[in-house]
Each structure stands twice: as structure tokens, then as C-alpha cells.
PDB file of C-alpha atoms in Angstrom:
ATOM      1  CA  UNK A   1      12.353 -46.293 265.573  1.00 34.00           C
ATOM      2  CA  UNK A   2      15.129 -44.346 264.661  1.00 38.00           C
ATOM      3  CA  UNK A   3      16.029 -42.721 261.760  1.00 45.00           C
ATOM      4  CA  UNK A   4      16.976 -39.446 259.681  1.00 54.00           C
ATOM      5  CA  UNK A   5      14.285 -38.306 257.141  1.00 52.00           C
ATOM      6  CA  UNK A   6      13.242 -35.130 254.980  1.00 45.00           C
ATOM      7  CA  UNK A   7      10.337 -33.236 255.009  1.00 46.00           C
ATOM      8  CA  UNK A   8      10.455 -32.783 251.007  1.00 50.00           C
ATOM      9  CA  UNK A   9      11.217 -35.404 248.644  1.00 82.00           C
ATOM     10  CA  UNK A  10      11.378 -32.967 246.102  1.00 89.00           C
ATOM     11  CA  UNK A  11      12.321 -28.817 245.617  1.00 92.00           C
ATOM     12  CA  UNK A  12      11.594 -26.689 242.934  1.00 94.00           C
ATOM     13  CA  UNK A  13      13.159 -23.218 243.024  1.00 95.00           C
ATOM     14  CA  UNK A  14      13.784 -20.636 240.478  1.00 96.00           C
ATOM     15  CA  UNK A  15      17.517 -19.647 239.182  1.00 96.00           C
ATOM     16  CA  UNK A  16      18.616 -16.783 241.683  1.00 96.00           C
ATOM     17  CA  UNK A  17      17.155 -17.608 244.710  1.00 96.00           C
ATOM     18  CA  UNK A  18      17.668 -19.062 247.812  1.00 96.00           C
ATOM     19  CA  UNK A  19      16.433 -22.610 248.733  1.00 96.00           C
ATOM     20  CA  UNK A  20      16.149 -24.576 252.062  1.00 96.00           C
ATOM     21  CA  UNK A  21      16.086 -28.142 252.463  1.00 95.00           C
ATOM     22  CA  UNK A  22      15.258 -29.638 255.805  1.00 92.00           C
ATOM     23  CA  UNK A  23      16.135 -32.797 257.862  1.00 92.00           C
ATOM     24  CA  UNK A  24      14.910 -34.400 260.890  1.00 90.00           C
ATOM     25  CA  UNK A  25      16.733 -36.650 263.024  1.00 88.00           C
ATOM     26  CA  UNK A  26      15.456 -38.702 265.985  1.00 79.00           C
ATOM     27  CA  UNK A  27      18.820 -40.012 267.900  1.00 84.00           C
ATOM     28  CA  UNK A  28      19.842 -37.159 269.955  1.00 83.00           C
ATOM     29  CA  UNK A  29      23.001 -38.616 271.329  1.00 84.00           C
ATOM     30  CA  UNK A  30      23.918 -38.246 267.222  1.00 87.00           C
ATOM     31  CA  UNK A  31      26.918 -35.163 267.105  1.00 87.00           C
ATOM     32  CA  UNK A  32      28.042 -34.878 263.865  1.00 90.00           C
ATOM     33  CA  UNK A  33      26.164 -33.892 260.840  1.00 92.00           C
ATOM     34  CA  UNK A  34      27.087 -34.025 257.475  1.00 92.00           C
ATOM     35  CA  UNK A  35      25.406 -32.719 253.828  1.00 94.00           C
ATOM     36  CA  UNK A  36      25.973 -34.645 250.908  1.00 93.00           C
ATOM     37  CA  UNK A  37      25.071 -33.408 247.098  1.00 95.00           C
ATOM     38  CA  UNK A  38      24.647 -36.569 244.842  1.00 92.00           C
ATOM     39  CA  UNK A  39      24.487 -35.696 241.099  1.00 92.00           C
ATOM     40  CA  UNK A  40      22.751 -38.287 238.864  1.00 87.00           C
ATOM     41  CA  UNK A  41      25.235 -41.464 238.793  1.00 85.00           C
ATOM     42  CA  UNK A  42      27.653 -40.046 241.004  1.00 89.00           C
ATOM     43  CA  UNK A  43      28.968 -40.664 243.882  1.00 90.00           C
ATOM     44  CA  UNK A  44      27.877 -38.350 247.317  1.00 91.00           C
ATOM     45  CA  UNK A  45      30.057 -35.054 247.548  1.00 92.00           C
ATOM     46  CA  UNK A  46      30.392 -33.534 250.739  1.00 90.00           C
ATOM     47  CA  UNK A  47      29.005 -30.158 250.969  1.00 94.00           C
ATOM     48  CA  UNK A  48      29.097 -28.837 254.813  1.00 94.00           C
ATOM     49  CA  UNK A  49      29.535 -30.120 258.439  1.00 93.00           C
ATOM     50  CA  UNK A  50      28.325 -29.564 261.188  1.00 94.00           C
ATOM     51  CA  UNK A  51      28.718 -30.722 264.762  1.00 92.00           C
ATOM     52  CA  UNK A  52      26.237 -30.748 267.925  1.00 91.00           C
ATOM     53  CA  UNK A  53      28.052 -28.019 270.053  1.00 93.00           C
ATOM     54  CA  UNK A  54      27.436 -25.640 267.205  1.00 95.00           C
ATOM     55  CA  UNK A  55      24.175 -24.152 266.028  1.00 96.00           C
ATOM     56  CA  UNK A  56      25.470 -22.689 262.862  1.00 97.00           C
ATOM     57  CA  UNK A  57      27.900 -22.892 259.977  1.00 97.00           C
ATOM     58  CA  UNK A  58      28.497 -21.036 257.176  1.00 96.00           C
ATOM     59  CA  UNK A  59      30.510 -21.956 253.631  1.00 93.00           C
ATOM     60  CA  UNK A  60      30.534 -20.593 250.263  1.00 92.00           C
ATOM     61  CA  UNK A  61      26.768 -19.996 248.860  1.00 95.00           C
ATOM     62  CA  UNK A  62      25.968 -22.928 252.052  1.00 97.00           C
ATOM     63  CA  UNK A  63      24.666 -22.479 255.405  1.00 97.00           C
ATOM     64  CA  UNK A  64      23.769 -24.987 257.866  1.00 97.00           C
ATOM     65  CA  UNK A  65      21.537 -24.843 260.732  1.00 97.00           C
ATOM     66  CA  UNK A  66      21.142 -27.144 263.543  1.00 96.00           C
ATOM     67  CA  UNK A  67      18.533 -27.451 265.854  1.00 95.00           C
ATOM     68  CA  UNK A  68      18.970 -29.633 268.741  1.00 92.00           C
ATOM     69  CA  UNK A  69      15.646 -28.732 270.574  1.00 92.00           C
ATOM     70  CA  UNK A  70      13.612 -30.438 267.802  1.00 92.00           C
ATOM     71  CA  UNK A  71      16.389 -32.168 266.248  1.00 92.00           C
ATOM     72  CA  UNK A  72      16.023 -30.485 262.932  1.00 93.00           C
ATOM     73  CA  UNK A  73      18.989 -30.071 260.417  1.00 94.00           C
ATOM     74  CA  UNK A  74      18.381 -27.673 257.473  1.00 96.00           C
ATOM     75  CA  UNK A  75      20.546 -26.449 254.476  1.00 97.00           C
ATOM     76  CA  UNK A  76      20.244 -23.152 252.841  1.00 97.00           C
ATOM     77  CA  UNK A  77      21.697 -22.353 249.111  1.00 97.00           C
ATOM     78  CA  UNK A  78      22.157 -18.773 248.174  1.00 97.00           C
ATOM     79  CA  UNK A  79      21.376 -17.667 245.100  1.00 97.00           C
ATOM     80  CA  UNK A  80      20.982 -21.229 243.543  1.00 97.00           C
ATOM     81  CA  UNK A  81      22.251 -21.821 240.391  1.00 96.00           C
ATOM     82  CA  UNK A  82      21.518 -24.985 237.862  1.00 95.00           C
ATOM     83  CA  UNK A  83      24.430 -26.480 238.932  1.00 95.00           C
ATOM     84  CA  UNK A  84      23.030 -26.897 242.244  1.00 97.00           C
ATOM     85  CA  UNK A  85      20.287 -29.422 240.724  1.00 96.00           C
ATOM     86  CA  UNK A  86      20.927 -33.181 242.587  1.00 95.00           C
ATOM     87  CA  UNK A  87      19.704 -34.883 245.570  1.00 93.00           C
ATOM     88  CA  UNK A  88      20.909 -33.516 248.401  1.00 95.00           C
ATOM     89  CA  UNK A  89      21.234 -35.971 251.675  1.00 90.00           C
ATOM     90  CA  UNK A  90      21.668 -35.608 255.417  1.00 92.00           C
ATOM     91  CA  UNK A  91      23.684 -37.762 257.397  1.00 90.00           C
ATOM     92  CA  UNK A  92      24.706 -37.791 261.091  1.00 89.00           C
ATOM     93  CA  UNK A  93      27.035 -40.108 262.356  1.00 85.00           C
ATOM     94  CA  UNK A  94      26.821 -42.505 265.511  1.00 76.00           C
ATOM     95  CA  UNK A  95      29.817 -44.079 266.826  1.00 73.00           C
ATOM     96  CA  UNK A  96      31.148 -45.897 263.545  1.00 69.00           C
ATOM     97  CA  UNK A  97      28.273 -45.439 261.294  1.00 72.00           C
ATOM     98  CA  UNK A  98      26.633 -42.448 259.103  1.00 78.00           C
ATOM     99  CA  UNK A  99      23.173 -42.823 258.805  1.00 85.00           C
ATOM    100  CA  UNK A 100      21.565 -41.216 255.614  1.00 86.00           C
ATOM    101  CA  UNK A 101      18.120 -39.916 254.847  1.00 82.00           C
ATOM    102  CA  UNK A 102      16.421 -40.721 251.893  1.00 78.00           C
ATOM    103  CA  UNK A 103      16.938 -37.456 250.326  1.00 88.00           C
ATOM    104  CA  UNK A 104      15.618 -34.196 248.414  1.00 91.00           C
ATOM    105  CA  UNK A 105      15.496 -33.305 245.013  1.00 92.00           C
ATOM    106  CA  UNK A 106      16.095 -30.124 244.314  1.00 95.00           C
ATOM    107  CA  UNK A 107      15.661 -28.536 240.624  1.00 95.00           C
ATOM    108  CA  UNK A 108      16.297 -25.171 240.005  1.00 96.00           C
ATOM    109  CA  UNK A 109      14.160 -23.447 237.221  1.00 94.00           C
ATOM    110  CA  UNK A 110      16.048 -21.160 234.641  1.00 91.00           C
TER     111      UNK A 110
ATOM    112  CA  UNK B   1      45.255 -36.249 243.981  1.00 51.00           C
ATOM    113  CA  UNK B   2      43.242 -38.838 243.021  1.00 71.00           C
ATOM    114  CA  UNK B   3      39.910 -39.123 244.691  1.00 91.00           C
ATOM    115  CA  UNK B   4      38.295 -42.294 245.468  1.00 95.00           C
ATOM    116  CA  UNK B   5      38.309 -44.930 242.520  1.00 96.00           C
ATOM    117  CA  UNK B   6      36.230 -47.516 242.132  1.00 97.00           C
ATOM    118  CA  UNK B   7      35.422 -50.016 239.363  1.00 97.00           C
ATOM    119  CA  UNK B   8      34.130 -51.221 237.545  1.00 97.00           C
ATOM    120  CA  UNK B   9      31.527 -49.162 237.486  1.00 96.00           C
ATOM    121  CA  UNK B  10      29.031 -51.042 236.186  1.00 97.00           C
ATOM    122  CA  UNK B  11      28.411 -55.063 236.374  1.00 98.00           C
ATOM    123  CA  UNK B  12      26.280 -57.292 235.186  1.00 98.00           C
ATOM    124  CA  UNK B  13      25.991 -60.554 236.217  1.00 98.00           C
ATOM    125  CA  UNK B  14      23.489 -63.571 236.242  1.00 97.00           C
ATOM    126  CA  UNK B  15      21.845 -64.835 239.171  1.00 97.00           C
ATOM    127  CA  UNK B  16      24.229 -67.518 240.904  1.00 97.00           C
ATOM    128  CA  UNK B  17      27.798 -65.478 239.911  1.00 98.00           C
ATOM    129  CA  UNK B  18      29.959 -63.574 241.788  1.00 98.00           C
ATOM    130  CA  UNK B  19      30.393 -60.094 242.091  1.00 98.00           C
ATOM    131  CA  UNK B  20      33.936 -58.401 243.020  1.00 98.00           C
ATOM    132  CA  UNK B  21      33.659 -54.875 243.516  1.00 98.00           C
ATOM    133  CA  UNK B  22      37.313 -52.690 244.318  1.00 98.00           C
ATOM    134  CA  UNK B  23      37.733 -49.059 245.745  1.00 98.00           C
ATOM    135  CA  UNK B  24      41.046 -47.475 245.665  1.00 97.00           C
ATOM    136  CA  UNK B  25      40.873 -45.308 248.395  1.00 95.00           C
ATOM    137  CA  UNK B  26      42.447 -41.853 248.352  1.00 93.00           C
ATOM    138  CA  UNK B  27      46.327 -41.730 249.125  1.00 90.00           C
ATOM    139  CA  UNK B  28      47.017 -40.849 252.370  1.00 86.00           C
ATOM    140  CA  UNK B  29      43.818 -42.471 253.661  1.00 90.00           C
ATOM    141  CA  UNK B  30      43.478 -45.670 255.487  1.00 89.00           C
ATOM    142  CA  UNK B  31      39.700 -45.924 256.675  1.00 92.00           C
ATOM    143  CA  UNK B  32      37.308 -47.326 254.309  1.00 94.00           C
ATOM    144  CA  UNK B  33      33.497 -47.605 253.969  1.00 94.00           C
ATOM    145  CA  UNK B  34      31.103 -49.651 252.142  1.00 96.00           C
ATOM    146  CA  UNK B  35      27.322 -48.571 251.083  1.00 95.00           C
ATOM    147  CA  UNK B  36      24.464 -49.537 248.875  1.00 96.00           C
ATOM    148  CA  UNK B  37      21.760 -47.759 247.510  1.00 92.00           C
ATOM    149  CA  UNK B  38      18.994 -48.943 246.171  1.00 86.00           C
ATOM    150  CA  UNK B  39      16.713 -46.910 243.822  1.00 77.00           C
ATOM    151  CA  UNK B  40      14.821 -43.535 245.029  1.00 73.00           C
ATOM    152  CA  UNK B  41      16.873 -44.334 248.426  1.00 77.00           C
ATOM    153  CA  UNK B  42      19.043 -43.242 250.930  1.00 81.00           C
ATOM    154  CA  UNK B  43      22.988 -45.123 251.313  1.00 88.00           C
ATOM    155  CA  UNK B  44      22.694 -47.833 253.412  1.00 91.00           C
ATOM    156  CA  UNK B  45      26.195 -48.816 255.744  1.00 90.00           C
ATOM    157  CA  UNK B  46      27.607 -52.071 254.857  1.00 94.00           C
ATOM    158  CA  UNK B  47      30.897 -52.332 256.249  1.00 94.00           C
ATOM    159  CA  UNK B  48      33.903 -50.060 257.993  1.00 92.00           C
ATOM    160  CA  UNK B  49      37.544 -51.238 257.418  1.00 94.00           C
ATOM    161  CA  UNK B  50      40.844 -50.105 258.598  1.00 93.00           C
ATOM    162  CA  UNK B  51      43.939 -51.564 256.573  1.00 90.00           C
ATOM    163  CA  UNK B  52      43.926 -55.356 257.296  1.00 91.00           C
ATOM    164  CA  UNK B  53      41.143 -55.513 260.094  1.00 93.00           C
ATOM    165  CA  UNK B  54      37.034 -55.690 259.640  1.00 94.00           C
ATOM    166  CA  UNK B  55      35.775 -52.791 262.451  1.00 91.00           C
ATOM    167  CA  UNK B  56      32.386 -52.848 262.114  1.00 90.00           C
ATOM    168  CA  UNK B  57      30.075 -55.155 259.620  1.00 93.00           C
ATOM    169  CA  UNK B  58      26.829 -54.256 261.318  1.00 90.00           C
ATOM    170  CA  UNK B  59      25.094 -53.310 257.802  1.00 91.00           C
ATOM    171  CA  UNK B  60      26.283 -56.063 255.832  1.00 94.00           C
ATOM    172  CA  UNK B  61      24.135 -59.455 255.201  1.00 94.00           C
ATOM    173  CA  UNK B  62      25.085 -62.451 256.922  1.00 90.00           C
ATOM    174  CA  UNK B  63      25.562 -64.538 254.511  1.00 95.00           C
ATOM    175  CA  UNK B  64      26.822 -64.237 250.922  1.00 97.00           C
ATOM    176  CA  UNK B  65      28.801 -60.699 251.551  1.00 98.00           C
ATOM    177  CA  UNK B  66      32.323 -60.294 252.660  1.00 97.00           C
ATOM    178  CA  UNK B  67      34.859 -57.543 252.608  1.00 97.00           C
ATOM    179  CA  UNK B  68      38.315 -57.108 253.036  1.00 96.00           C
ATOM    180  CA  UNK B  69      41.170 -54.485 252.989  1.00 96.00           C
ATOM    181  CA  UNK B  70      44.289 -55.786 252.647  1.00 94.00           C
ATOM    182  CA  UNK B  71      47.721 -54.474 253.337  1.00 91.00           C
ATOM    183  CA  UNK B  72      48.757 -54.003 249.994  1.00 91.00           C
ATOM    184  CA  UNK B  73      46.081 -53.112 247.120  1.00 93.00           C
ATOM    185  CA  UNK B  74      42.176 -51.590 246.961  1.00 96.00           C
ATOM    186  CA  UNK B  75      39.404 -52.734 249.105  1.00 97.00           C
ATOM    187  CA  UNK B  76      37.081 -55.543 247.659  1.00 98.00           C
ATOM    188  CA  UNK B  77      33.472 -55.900 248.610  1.00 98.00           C
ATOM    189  CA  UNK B  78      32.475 -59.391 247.104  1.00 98.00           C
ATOM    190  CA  UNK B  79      29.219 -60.768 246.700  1.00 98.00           C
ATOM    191  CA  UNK B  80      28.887 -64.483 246.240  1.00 98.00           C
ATOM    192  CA  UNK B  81      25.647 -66.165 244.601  1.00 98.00           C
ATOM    193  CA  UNK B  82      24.166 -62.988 243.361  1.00 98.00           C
ATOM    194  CA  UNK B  83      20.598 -62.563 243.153  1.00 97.00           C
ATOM    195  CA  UNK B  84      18.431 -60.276 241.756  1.00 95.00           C
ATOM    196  CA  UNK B  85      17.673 -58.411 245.139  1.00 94.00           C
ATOM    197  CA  UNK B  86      21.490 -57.439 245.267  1.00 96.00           C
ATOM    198  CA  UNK B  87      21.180 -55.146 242.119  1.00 96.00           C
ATOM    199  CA  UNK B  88      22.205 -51.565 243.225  1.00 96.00           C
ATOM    200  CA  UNK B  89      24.515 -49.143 243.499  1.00 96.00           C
ATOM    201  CA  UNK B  90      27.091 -49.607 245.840  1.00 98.00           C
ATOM    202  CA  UNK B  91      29.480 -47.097 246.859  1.00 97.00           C
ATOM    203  CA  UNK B  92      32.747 -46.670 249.020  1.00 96.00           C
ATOM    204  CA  UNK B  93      34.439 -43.883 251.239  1.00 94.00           C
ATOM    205  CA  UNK B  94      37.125 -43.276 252.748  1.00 93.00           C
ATOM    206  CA  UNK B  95      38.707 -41.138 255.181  1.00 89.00           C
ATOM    207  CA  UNK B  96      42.059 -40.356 256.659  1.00 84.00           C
ATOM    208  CA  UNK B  97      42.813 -41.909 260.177  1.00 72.00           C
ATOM    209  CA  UNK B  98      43.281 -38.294 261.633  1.00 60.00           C
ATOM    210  CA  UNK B  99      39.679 -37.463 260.356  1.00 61.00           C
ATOM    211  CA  UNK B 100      37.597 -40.296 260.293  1.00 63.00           C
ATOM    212  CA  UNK B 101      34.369 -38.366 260.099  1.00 69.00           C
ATOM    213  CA  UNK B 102      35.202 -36.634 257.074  1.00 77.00           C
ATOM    214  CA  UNK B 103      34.080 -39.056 254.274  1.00 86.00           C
ATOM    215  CA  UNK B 104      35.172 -39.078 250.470  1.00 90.00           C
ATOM    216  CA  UNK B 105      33.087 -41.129 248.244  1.00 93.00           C
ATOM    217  CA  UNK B 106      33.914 -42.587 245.208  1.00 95.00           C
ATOM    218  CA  UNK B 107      31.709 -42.658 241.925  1.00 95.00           C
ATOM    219  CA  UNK B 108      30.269 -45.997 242.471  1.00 96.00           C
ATOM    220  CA  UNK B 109      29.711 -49.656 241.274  1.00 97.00           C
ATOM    221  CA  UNK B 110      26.154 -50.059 239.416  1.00 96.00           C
ATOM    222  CA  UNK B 111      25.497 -53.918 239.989  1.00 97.00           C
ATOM    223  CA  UNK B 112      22.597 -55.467 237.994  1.00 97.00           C
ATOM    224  CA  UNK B 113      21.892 -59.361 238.598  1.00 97.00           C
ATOM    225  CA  UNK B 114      19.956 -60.605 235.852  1.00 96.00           C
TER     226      UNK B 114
END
């Protein structure tokens, strides 16, 4: 069936350095991607976008990369910080509905 | 500018009762979405609304959930004869009409059915 997963369910990484957190997606007429950072008992906040005619995009201390070749969808933090400590969900988007994964949790070490 | 608002945030309510949940969406937007999450899960899509009109309630359960977004005042997802599989956390977005891929989520509505 369909559906948008992660490979982790959880992340540890130490203060200062980078971390990646992966997603795989199965629809591949899906062509908009979107990261979401969910803080415990918060709502989702959007992080970065993406969209299928681009392979790449950058923000501040976020980059996304999209691979449509093995419909992969990863998120790289630079130089993580504590603050960066939540869930952190993909989504992609077909026709009227976003589809989420279950999510990572990602805990940065001081 | 206020961001999404929704309340209450938390409910309680005994198996049987109704649940009203609201979301205010931001100004300027007029596209609004309904999820739930359960525990340890992903958000699950309930229901899409433009002011006045129902566009797409694939995700929500035939019977006992309805939403609405009238022309005046917030959204209201309401759940009628709650039961104690309807306990989570159910969110809302919303997006301009210019944008509607870009969505803005509000802080949530913790329901627990006892």
C-alpha cells in the first residue's frame, strides 16, 4: 500500500553536530514535500519545503534533499542545538491531502 | 498576527457526550484542515474546508463526525456520542487561498473520553 514512513523512530546526536533524518515515500505522482518539527504538546511547525522538480533546498541551519529515483526525502540540521529536540515529520501532499509519516525523534545530547 | 487558535485545548468528556472542538484560523486565511493524532503516531487528515463549503471529508468517520466552516466565526469539528476510541489529539491548519500548500497548524485540542 501506500504510505510515507521513516527509517528511524528515534535520533540521538550530540550538541554541535549535524543530524539527518530520512523519509521514504511510495506515491510517486506525490510533488510537494513538506517538514514539520512537533515539540511535545504542540502543534506541527513547518520547517522546509520542497517540491518534485527540485532536488535540493536549503534554509537557515536546514537542508532538504529529495530523491525521486528511490523516493527518499531526508532532512539535515547543522550544528544541532537542544532546541532542535522534537519529532520531526514528513509529509507530501496529493491533490487535497498531506499525508504524514509517523515520525523521528530526535534528542540532541549536551 | 495571530497564528492558528484553537480551544479548548484540552477536553474531557464521558463516553456518550459531545465534543465541540473550534480553530480560529489565521487572518487572511480561508482554507482550513482538520487532523488527529493518536499516541506515538503520525496526523491523520480528517477534513478540508473552504469558508462555507465541505471540499474533501475523505479522512473523517462516517458516522458521528461533522465539520463545518461557516461564513462568519472559527471552524468547529464536532464529535457526537464520544467514545473512548476518539481520545486524541486533534489539530487544525490553515492556509491562505493563494497558497494552499503552505499549512499553519494550531496548538491543538487534547480530547480524552472517559
Amino acid at each position: 500500500g501506500e504510505s510515507v514512513g521513516l527509517h528511524l523512530p528515534t535520533l540521538s546526536v550530540q550538541e554541535g553536530d549535524n543530524s539527518i533524518i530520512n523519509c521514504a515515500y511510495s506515491n510517486s505522482a506525490s510533488d510537494y514535500f513538506i517538514w514539520y518539527k512537533q515539540e511535545s504538546g504542540k502543534g506541527p511547525q513547518f520547517i522546509i519545503d520542497i517540491r518534485s522538480n527540485m532536488d535540493k533546498r536549503q534554509g537557515q541551519r536546514v537542508t532538504v534533499l529529495l530523491n525521486k529515483t528511490v523516493k527518499h526525502l531526508s532532512l539535515q540540521i547543522a550544528a544541532t542545538q537542544p532546541g532542535d529536540s522534537a519529532v520531526y515529520f514528513c509529509a507530501e501532499t496529493r491533490g487535497n491531502q498531506f499525508y504524514f509519516g509517523t515520525g523521528t525523534s530526535l534528542t540532541v545530547i549536551p | 498576527n495571530a497564528g492558528v487558535m484553537q480551544n479548548p485545548r484540552h477536553l474531557v468528556r464521558r463516553r456518550g457526550q459531545e465534543a465541540r472542538l473550534r480553530c480560529s484560523p489565521m487572518k487572511g486565511h480561508s482554507h482550513v484542515y482538520w487532523y488527529r493524532q493518536l499516541p506515538e503516531e503520525g496526523l491523520k487528515f480528517m477534513v478540508y474546508l473552504q469558508k462555507e463549503n465541505i471540499i474533501d471529508e475523505s479522512g473523517m468517520p462516517k458516522e458521528r463526525f461533522s465539520a463545518e466552516f461557516p461564513k462568519e466565526g472559527p471552524s468547529i469539528l464536532r464529535i457526537q456520542q464520544v467514545v473512548r476510541g476518539d481520545s486524541a489529539a486533534y489539530f487544525c491548519a490553515s492556509s491562505p487561498a493563494v497558497s494552499r500548500e503552505t499549512q499553519y497548524f494550531g496548538p491543538g485540542t487534547r480530547l480524552l473520553v472517559l
